[in-house]
Short mmCIF file of C-alpha atoms in Angstrom, two decimals:
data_model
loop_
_atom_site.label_atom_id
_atom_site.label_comp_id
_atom_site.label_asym_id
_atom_site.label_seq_id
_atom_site.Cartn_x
_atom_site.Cartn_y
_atom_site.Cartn_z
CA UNK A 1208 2.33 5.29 26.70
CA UNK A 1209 4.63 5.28 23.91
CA UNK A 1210 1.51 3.37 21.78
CA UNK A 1211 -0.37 6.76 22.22
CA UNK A 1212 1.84 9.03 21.16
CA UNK A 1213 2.21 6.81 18.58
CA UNK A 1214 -1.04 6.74 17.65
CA UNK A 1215 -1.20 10.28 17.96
CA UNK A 1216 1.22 11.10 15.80
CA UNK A 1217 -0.46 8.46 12.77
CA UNK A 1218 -3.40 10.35 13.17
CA UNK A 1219 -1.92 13.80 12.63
CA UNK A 1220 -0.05 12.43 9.62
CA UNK A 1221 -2.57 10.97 7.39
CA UNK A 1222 -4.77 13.98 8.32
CA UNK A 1223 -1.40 16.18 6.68
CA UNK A 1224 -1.88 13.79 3.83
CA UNK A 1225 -5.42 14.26 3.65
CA UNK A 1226 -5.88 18.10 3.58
CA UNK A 1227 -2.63 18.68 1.49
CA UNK A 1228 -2.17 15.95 -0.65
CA UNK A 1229 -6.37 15.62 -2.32
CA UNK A 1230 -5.30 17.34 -5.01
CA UNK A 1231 -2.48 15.62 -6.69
CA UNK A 1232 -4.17 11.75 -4.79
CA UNK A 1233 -6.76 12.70 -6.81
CA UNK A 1234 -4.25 13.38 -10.16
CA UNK A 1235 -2.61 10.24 -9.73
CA UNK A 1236 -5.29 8.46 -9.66
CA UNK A 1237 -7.07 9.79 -12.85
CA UNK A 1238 -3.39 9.39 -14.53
CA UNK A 1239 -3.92 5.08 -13.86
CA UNK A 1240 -7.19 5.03 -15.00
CA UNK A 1241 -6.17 7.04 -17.94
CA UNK A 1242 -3.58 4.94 -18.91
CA UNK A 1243 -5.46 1.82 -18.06
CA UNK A 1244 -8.32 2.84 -20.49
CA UNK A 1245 -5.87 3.57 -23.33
CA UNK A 1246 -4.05 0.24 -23.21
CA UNK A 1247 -1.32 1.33 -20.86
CA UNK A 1248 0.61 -0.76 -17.94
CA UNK A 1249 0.70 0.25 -14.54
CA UNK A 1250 3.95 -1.12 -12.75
CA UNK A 1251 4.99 -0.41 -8.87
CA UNK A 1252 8.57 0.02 -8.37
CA UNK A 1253 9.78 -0.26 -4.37
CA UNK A 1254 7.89 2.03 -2.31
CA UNK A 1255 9.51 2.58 0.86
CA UNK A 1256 10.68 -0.57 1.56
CA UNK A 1257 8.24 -2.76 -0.38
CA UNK A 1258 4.33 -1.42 0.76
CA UNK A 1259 3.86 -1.94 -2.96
CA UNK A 1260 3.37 -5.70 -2.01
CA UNK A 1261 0.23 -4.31 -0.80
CA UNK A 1262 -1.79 -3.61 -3.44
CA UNK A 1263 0.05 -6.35 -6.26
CA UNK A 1264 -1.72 -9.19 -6.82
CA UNK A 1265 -4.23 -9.33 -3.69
CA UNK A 1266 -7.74 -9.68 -2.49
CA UNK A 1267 -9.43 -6.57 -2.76
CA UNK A 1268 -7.28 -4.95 -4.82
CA UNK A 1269 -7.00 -4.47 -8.95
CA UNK A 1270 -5.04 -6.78 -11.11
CA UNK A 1271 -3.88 -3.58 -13.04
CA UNK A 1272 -1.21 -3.09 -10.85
CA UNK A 1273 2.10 -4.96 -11.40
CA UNK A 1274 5.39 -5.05 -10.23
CA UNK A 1275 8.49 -3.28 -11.75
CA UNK A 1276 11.14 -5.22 -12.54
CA UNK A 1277 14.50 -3.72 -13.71
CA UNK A 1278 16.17 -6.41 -15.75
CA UNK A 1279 12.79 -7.80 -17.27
CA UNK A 1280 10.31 -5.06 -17.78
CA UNK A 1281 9.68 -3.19 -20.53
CA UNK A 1282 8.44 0.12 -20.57
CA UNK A 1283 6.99 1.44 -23.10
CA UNK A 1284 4.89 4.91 -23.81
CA UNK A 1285 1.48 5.10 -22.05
CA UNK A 1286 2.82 3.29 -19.49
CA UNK A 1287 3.17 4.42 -15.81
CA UNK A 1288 5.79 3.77 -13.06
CA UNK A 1289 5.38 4.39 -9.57
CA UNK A 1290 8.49 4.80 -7.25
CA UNK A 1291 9.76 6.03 -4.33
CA UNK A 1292 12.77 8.17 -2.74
CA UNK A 1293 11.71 9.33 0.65
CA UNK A 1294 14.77 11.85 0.67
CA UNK A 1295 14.22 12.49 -2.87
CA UNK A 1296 17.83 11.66 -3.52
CA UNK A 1297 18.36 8.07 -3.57
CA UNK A 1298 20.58 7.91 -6.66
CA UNK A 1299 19.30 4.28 -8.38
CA UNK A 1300 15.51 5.95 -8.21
CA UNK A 1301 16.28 9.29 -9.57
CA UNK A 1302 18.34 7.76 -12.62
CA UNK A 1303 14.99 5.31 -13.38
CA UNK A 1304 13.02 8.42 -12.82
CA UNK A 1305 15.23 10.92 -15.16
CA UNK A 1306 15.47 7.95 -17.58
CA UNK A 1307 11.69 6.89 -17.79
CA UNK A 1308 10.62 10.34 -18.56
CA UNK A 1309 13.13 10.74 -21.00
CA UNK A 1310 11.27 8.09 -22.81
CA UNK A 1311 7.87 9.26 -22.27
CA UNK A 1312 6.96 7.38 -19.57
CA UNK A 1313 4.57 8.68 -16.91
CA UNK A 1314 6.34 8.81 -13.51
CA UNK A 1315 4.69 9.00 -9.90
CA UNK A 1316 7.28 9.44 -7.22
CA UNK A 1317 6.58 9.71 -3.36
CA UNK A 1318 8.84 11.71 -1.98
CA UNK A 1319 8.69 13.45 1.53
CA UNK A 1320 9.22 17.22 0.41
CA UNK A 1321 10.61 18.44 3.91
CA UNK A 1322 13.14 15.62 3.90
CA UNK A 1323 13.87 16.47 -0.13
CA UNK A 1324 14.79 20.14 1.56
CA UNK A 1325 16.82 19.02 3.72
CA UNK A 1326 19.59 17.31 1.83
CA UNK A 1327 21.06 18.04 -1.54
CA UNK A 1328 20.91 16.24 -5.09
CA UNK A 1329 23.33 12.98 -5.96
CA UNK A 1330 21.71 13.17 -9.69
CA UNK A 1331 24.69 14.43 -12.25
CA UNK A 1332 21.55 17.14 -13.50
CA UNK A 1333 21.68 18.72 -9.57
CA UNK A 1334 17.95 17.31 -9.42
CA UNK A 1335 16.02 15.24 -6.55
CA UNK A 1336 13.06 13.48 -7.65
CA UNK A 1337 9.86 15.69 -7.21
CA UNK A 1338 11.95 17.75 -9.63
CA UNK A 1339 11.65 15.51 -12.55
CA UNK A 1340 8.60 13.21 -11.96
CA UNK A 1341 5.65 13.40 -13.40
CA UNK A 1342 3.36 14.22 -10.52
CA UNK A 1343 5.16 14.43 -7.42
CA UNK A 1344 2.85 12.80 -4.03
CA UNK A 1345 4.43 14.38 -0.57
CA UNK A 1346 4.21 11.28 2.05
CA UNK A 1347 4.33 13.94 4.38
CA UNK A 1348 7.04 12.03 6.54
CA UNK A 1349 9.08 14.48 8.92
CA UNK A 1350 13.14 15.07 7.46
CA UNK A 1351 15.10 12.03 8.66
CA UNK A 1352 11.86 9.89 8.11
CA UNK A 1353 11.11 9.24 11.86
CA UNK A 1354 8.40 10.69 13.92
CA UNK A 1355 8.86 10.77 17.58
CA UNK A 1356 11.65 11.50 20.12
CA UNK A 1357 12.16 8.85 23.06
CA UNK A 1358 13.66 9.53 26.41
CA UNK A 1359 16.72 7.95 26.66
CA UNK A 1360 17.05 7.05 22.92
CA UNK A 1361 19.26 9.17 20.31
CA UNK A 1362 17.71 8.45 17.30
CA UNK A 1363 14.13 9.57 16.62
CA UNK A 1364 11.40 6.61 16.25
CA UNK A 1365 8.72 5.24 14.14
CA UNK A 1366 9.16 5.52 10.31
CA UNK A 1367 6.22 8.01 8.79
CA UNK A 1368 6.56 7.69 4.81
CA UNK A 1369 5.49 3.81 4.62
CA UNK A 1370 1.95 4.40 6.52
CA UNK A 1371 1.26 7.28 4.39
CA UNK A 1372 1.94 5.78 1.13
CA UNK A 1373 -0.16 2.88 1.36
CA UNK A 1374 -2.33 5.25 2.91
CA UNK A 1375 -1.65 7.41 -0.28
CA UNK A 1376 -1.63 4.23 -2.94
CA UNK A 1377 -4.78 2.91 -1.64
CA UNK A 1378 -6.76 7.03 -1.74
CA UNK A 1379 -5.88 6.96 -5.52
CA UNK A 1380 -7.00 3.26 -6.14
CA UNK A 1381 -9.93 4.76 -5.29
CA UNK A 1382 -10.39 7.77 -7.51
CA UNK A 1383 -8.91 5.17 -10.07
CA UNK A 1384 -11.63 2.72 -9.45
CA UNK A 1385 -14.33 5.01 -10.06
CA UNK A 1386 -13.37 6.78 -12.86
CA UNK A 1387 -12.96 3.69 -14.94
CA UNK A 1388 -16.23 2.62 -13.80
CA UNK A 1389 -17.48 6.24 -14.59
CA UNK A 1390 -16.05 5.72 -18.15
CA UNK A 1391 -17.61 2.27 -18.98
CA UNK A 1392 -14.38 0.18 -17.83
CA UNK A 1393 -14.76 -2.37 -15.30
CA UNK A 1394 -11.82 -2.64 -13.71
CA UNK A 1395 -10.83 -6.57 -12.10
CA UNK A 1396 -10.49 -6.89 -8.55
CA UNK A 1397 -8.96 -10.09 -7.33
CA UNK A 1398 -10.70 -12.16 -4.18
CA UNK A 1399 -8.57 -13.11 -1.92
CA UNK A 1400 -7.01 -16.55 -3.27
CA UNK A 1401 -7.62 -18.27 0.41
CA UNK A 1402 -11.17 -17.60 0.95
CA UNK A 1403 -13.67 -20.52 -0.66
CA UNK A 1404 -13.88 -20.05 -4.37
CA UNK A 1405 -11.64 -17.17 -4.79
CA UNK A 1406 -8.39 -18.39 -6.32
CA UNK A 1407 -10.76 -20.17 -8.89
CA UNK A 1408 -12.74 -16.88 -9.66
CA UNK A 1409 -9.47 -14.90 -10.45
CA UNK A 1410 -7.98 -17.56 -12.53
CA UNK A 1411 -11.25 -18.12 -14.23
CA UNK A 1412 -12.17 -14.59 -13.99
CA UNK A 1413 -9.89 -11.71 -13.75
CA UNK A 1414 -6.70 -13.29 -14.83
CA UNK A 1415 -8.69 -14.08 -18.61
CA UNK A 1416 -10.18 -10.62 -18.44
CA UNK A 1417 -7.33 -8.90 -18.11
CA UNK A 1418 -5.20 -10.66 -20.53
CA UNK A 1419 -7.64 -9.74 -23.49
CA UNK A 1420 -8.88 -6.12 -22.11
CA UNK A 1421 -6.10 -5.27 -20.13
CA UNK A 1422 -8.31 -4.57 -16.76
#
């Protein structure tokens, strides 16, 4: 079935992620709790096609993460911005990218580095993204973004770089999670607003906690 190969082909992804990506997941992740710690923000931008909306705002997962916002967010030094170009090339994310770092800001871009080969720089500096980020995480996704061929189908099928980057995002919560707590910082995590008690708890709670601490 196609669900198997489907399957399949998950599996041998996030194990890609897994055994090439540790070092840098584990990077990222000490970069948020870093910045967190000293006072910094940590904003998502889009990340293909919106699996930021994952981890903003939700049961189970920290209140330190908040979405980016181009016309009303302010960056400032200390901060740290998340985006994504799967390609590496989309022009509107490698102009924040070149732009944010110009100002200091820390930048983590996923970016699938086989698909980034494949094509050549938009950017007037001749440079895709993993070339002037920060820390560069490789989503691992195949070039042209889609994993599987299908008799009687021309296009290949089933996106790779979303699964991995939540896969990805959620891997360096973790690290960032337990180096705060490592550190002395207690970092809020939200219940989930529908369950008995829990939109009352992160109002009451998290929400307070995090507008005097900052996590």
């Amino acid at each position: 079935m196609l669900m198997d190969r489907y399957q399949q082909a998950v599996d041998e992804l996030l194990l890609k992620v897994r055994t090439t990506q540790r070092e840098n997941i584990i990077k990222a992740g000490e970069l948020v709790a870093n910045a967190v710690e000293n006072g910094g923000k940590i904003y998502l931008s889009s990340i293909c096609h919106s699996i930021e909306m994952d981890l903003i705002y939700r049961g189970g997962g920290p209140i330190f993460y908040k979405k980016f916002d181009k016309d009303t967010t302010e960056l400032k030094k200390g901060d740290v911005l998340f985006l994504s170009s799967v390609s590496g090339r989309t022009e509107s994310v490698v102009n924040l990218a070149y732009d944010s770092v110009e100002k200091g800001i820390t930048v983590i871009a996923f970016t699938s580095m086989e698909y980034a080969a494949a094509v050549d720089p938009v950017h007037p500096s001749g440079k895709k993204l993993y070339e002037i980020a920060t820390l560069t995480l490789d989503n691992c996704a195949p070039a042209a973004e889609a994993m599987l061929e299908v008799e009687g189908i021309e296009a290949r099928f089933a996106a790779a770089s979303g699964v991995a980057s939540n896969h990805i995002m959620w891997n360096l919560t973790c690290v960032a999670v337990e180096k705060m707590l490592k550190d002395g910082y207690t970092p809020g995590i939200l219940k989930s607003a529908n369950f008995p008690g829990g939109n009352d708890y992160n109002k009451t709670v998290i929400e307070p906690h995090y507008d005097e601490f900052g996590w």
